[in-house]
Coordinates of C-alpha atoms in Angstrom, one line a residue:
M1 CA 15.9 -11.5 -1.4
I2 CA 12.6 -13.3 -1.7
F3 CA 9.5 -11.5 -3.0
C4 CA 6.2 -13.1 -3.8
R5 CA 8.0 -16.5 -3.4
E6 CA 10.5 -15.6 -6.1
K7 CA 14.2 -15.5 -5.1
L8 CA 16.4 -12.7 -6.4
L9 CA 20.2 -12.8 -6.3
P10 CA 22.3 -9.9 -5.2
G11 CA 22.6 -7.3 -8.0
E12 CA 19.4 -8.6 -9.8
Y13 CA 16.4 -6.7 -11.0
R14 CA 13.1 -8.3 -11.9
A15 CA 9.5 -7.3 -12.7
I16 CA 7.3 -9.6 -10.5
P17 CA 3.5 -9.7 -10.5
I18 CA 1.7 -9.4 -7.2
P19 CA -1.3 -11.8 -7.5
V20 CA -4.7 -10.4 -6.7
P21 CA -7.4 -13.0 -5.9
G22 CA -9.9 -13.0 -8.8
G23 CA -8.3 -10.0 -10.4
E24 CA -5.5 -8.7 -12.6
A25 CA -2.0 -8.8 -10.9
V26 CA -0.3 -5.6 -9.7
E27 CA 3.2 -5.3 -11.2
A28 CA 6.1 -4.7 -8.9
H29 CA 9.7 -3.8 -9.9
V30 CA 12.2 -5.4 -7.5
F31 CA 15.8 -4.4 -7.1
C32 CA 18.0 -6.7 -5.0
G33 CA 21.1 -4.8 -4.0
A34 CA 24.5 -6.2 -4.5
A35 CA 25.3 -5.6 -0.8
P36 CA 23.0 -6.3 2.1
G37 CA 20.9 -3.6 3.7
R38 CA 17.4 -2.4 4.4
T39 CA 14.4 -2.5 2.0
L40 CA 12.5 0.6 0.8
V41 CA 9.0 0.0 -0.7
L42 CA 7.5 2.8 -2.8
T43 CA 3.9 2.7 -4.1
A44 CA 1.9 5.0 -6.4
G45 CA -1.3 5.0 -8.3
V46 CA -3.5 4.0 -5.4
H47 CA -5.7 6.8 -6.9
G48 CA -5.5 6.5 -10.7
C49 CA -5.4 10.2 -11.6
E50 CA -2.6 11.2 -9.3
Y51 CA 0.1 11.3 -11.8
V52 CA 3.3 12.7 -10.4
G53 CA 4.1 9.7 -8.2
I54 CA 3.2 7.3 -11.0
Q55 CA 5.5 9.0 -13.5
T56 CA 8.3 9.3 -10.9
L57 CA 8.3 5.5 -10.2
R58 CA 8.1 4.7 -14.0
R59 CA 11.3 6.8 -14.4
L60 CA 13.0 5.1 -11.5
V61 CA 12.3 1.6 -12.9
R62 CA 14.6 2.5 -15.8
E63 CA 17.1 4.5 -13.7
L64 CA 17.9 2.5 -10.5
D65 CA 20.9 0.1 -10.5
P66 CA 20.9 -2.7 -8.0
A67 CA 24.7 -3.1 -8.5
V68 CA 25.3 0.0 -6.5
M69 CA 22.7 -0.6 -3.8
S70 CA 23.3 -1.8 -0.2
G71 CA 19.7 -3.0 0.3
N72 CA 16.6 -3.5 -1.8
V73 CA 14.0 -1.4 -3.5
V74 CA 10.5 -2.4 -4.4
L75 CA 8.6 -0.1 -6.8
V76 CA 4.8 -0.4 -7.4
P77 CA 4.0 2.4 -9.9
L78 CA 0.4 1.5 -10.5
A79 CA -1.6 0.0 -7.6
N80 CA -5.0 0.8 -9.2
S81 CA -4.6 0.2 -12.9
G82 CA -8.3 0.1 -13.4
G83 CA -8.8 3.6 -12.1
F84 CA -5.8 4.8 -14.1
Y85 CA -6.9 3.6 -17.4
A86 CA -10.5 4.6 -16.8
G87 CA -9.4 8.1 -15.8
L88 CA -11.5 7.6 -12.6
K89 CA -10.6 9.8 -9.6
Q90 CA -10.1 8.0 -6.3
F91 CA -12.0 4.8 -6.9
V92 CA -11.5 1.3 -8.2
P93 CA -14.0 1.2 -11.1
E94 CA -15.1 -2.4 -10.7
D95 CA -16.6 -1.7 -7.2
G96 CA -16.6 2.1 -6.7
V97 CA -14.4 1.7 -3.5
N98 CA -11.6 4.1 -2.6
L99 CA -8.6 1.8 -2.5
N100 CA -7.0 3.9 0.2
R101 CA -10.0 3.2 2.4
A102 CA -9.9 -0.6 1.8
F103 CA -7.3 -1.4 4.4
P104 CA -7.1 -3.9 6.0
G105 CA -7.9 -5.8 2.9
S106 CA -9.8 -9.1 2.4
A107 CA -9.5 -11.9 -0.1
E108 CA -13.2 -12.4 0.1
K109 CA -14.7 -9.0 -0.5
S110 CA -14.9 -6.7 -3.6
L111 CA -11.9 -5.9 -5.9
A112 CA -10.5 -2.9 -4.0
Y113 CA -10.3 -5.0 -0.8
R114 CA -8.7 -7.8 -2.7
I115 CA -6.1 -5.5 -4.2
A116 CA -5.4 -4.1 -0.7
F117 CA -5.1 -7.7 0.6
A118 CA -2.6 -8.5 -2.1
L119 CA -0.5 -5.4 -1.4
E120 CA -0.4 -6.1 2.3
Q121 CA 0.6 -9.7 1.8
A122 CA 3.4 -8.8 -0.7
L123 CA 4.8 -5.5 0.6
Y124 CA 4.5 -5.3 4.4
P125 CA 6.6 -8.4 5.2
V126 CA 9.6 -7.2 3.2
A127 CA 9.4 -3.4 4.0
D128 CA 11.8 -1.8 6.4
F129 CA 10.1 1.5 5.3
L130 CA 7.2 2.3 3.0
A131 CA 6.4 5.5 1.2
D132 CA 3.1 5.9 -0.7
L133 CA 3.2 8.6 -3.3
H134 CA 0.0 10.6 -3.9
G135 CA -1.1 13.9 -5.4
G136 CA -4.1 16.1 -5.8
D137 CA -6.6 14.1 -7.8
G138 CA -8.3 15.5 -11.0
N139 CA -10.5 17.7 -8.8
Q140 CA -7.9 18.9 -6.3
E141 CA -5.2 21.5 -5.8
L142 CA -2.7 21.0 -3.1
M143 CA 0.7 22.1 -1.7
P144 CA 3.5 19.6 -1.5
L145 CA 3.5 17.9 1.9
V146 CA 4.1 14.7 3.7
F147 CA 1.8 13.0 6.2
F148 CA 3.7 11.1 9.0
P149 CA 2.0 8.9 11.6
T150 CA 1.2 9.6 15.2
A151 CA -1.1 6.6 15.6
G152 CA 1.5 3.8 15.6
E153 CA 4.0 2.6 18.2
S154 CA 6.4 5.4 19.3
H155 CA 9.5 3.9 17.6
V156 CA 7.5 3.5 14.4
N157 CA 6.2 7.0 14.5
Q158 CA 9.7 8.4 15.3
T159 CA 11.3 6.4 12.4
A160 CA 8.8 7.8 10.0
L161 CA 9.3 11.4 11.3
E162 CA 13.0 11.3 10.9
A163 CA 12.6 10.1 7.3
A164 CA 10.0 12.8 6.6
K165 CA 12.4 15.5 7.7
C166 CA 14.8 14.6 4.8
L167 CA 12.2 15.4 2.1
T168 CA 12.0 18.6 0.0
V169 CA 8.3 19.2 0.8
P170 CA 7.7 22.4 2.7
Y171 CA 5.2 21.0 5.2
R172 CA 4.9 17.8 7.2
V173 CA 1.6 16.9 8.8
R174 CA 0.8 14.8 11.8
S175 CA -1.6 12.1 10.9
T176 CA -3.9 9.8 12.9
A177 CA -5.2 7.8 9.9
V178 CA -5.3 4.0 10.2
D179 CA -7.1 2.8 7.1
G180 CA -4.8 3.6 4.2
L181 CA -2.0 1.7 2.5
Y182 CA 0.7 3.6 4.5
S183 CA -1.3 4.1 7.7
W184 CA -2.3 0.4 8.0
A185 CA 1.3 -0.5 7.4
V186 CA 2.1 1.6 10.5
Q187 CA -0.5 -0.3 12.4
K188 CA 1.3 -3.5 11.4
G189 CA 4.6 -2.1 12.7
V190 CA 6.1 -0.9 9.4
P191 CA 7.4 2.7 9.5
A192 CA 5.6 4.6 6.6
M193 CA 4.4 7.9 5.3
L194 CA 2.4 9.4 2.5
I195 CA 3.9 12.1 0.2
E196 CA 1.6 14.5 -1.7
R197 CA 2.7 16.3 -4.8
G198 CA 0.9 17.4 -7.9
G199 CA -2.8 17.8 -8.7
A200 CA -5.6 18.9 -11.0
G201 CA -5.2 15.8 -13.2
R202 CA -1.8 17.0 -14.5
W203 CA 1.9 16.4 -13.9
S204 CA 5.0 18.4 -14.8
E205 CA 8.7 17.6 -15.3
E206 CA 9.4 20.0 -12.4
E207 CA 7.1 18.0 -10.0
V208 CA 8.5 14.7 -11.1
A209 CA 12.1 16.0 -10.6
A210 CA 11.1 17.1 -7.0
C211 CA 9.5 13.8 -6.3
R212 CA 12.5 11.9 -7.7
E213 CA 14.7 14.0 -5.3
D214 CA 12.5 12.9 -2.4
V215 CA 13.0 9.3 -3.3
Y216 CA 16.8 9.6 -3.6
S217 CA 16.8 11.4 -0.2
L218 CA 15.0 8.4 1.3
L219 CA 17.5 6.0 -0.4
R220 CA 20.4 8.0 1.1
H221 CA 18.6 8.3 4.5
M222 CA 18.3 4.5 4.6
K223 CA 21.9 4.0 3.4
I224 CA 20.7 2.1 0.4
L225 CA 22.6 4.6 -1.7
P226 CA 25.6 6.6 -0.6
G227 CA 25.5 10.4 -0.3
D228 CA 24.6 13.3 1.9
I229 CA 21.2 14.9 2.3
P230 CA 21.0 18.7 2.2
A231 CA 19.4 20.5 5.1
R232 CA 15.7 20.8 4.6
S233 CA 13.4 23.6 5.8
Q234 CA 9.9 22.3 6.8
T235 CA 7.0 23.6 8.8
E236 CA 5.2 21.0 11.0
I237 CA 1.4 21.1 11.0
V238 CA 0.2 19.7 14.3
E239 CA -3.5 20.3 14.0
A240 CA -5.6 19.9 10.8
V241 CA -9.3 20.2 9.8
Y242 CA -10.6 18.1 6.9
E243 CA -14.0 19.4 5.7
D244 CA -16.2 17.0 3.7
A245 CA -19.5 17.7 1.8
S246 CA -22.5 16.9 4.0
C247 CA -24.7 16.3 0.9
N248 CA -24.6 16.4 -2.9
G249 CA -24.3 20.0 -4.2
F250 CA -22.5 22.7 -6.1
W251 CA -19.2 23.7 -4.4
L252 CA -17.9 27.3 -4.7
P253 CA -14.4 27.6 -3.2
F254 CA -13.0 30.9 -2.0
T255 CA -9.4 30.0 -1.3
R256 CA -6.4 28.3 -2.8
A257 CA -3.8 25.7 -1.7
N258 CA -1.0 27.2 0.4
A259 CA -3.2 30.3 1.1
P260 CA -3.2 31.7 4.7
V261 CA -6.6 31.7 6.4
R262 CA -8.0 33.5 9.4
K263 CA -10.4 32.2 12.0
G264 CA -14.0 32.7 10.7
E265 CA -12.9 33.3 7.1
L266 CA -15.3 31.8 4.5
L267 CA -13.5 29.1 2.7
G268 CA -16.4 28.0 0.4
C269 CA -20.1 27.4 0.0
L270 CA -22.1 24.4 -0.9
E271 CA -25.2 25.3 -2.9
T272 CA -28.3 23.8 -4.6
C273 CA -28.7 24.0 -8.3
G274 CA -30.9 27.0 -7.8
G275 CA -28.3 28.9 -5.7
Q276 CA -29.6 28.3 -2.2
T277 CA -26.9 27.8 0.4
L278 CA -26.7 24.3 1.8
A279 CA -23.6 24.9 3.9
E280 CA -20.8 27.3 4.6
V281 CA -17.3 26.2 5.4
R282 CA -15.5 28.7 7.7
A283 CA -12.0 28.4 9.2
R284 CA -12.0 27.3 12.8
F285 CA -8.6 28.9 13.4
D286 CA -5.8 30.8 11.7
G287 CA -3.8 28.5 9.5
V288 CA -2.9 27.5 6.0
V289 CA -4.8 25.6 3.3
M290 CA -3.2 22.2 2.6
Y291 CA -5.5 21.3 -0.3
H292 CA -8.9 22.1 -1.7
T293 CA -11.4 20.8 -4.2
F294 CA -12.2 22.9 -7.2
A295 CA -14.8 20.7 -8.8
L296 CA -18.2 22.3 -9.2
G297 CA -20.1 19.2 -8.4
V298 CA -19.5 17.2 -5.2
R299 CA -21.1 14.2 -3.6
A300 CA -21.9 13.7 0.1
G301 CA -18.7 12.7 1.8
D302 CA -16.4 14.2 -0.9
S303 CA -13.4 16.2 0.4
L304 CA -13.9 20.0 0.1
V305 CA -10.9 21.7 1.9
A306 CA -8.2 20.8 4.4
Y307 CA -6.3 23.3 6.4
G308 CA -3.9 23.2 9.4
R309 CA -1.7 25.1 11.8

């Protein structure tokens, strides 16, 4: 296996830096299986305060054994180290850009775009499948779910859907996104998905164990590791609404993640400091809340609530 111009022999593990133009390298942990097979790429820490995926991949760095693999695994536990160490939700602190909105990347633009460029160059060419691990940020509560693509070529979408079905999450959501790490990979022909688990700026051993099981399910699904996958029960969300703040304000949510909603139900209000209503968010149809923001202060463009059916 060759990764970032470094050759790994069968059965070898190595930590390899992914060079970022004009920035600190992103560390990848590369496992070259003893037998040939496909390559699974797993990323986390695109948003620095989404901890479950980060902690899961840290555990797997110590746990995986290339000697028993038929294929390869690339782990990137911390794509946005600046945001992680600064405790900054969503953004790369050096430029204030959401890394998951910086794809396609550029070697010539600000740091978030250069990190995106580096990840594209290193990860997409080697990936037979890519899974990006996320979770509710420090201001969000969510239910475990997986986003799978519908905006790629049909065989890419179908490959991602079949992999999504093997996960332990209760919901899978059709996605038309194109500008994230996983969704831009889909546009470049790499089957990929985004797994959400955790939130509120916390992580737990139970959540990490569930995320770990999802990774092992993917490894078995791709035949990188032997073993069967138990039957999973999932609900597919085919239509979703993502409500964002229209302006700066004070957000008062009236719902919770995984709560059922009825058409016309008031999900939250955006107010001024003096208590005047700036906007009301009401459900457009019967469905279920996928995630919501509980932060009191929000900026224009910030996510408020997402629900689907």
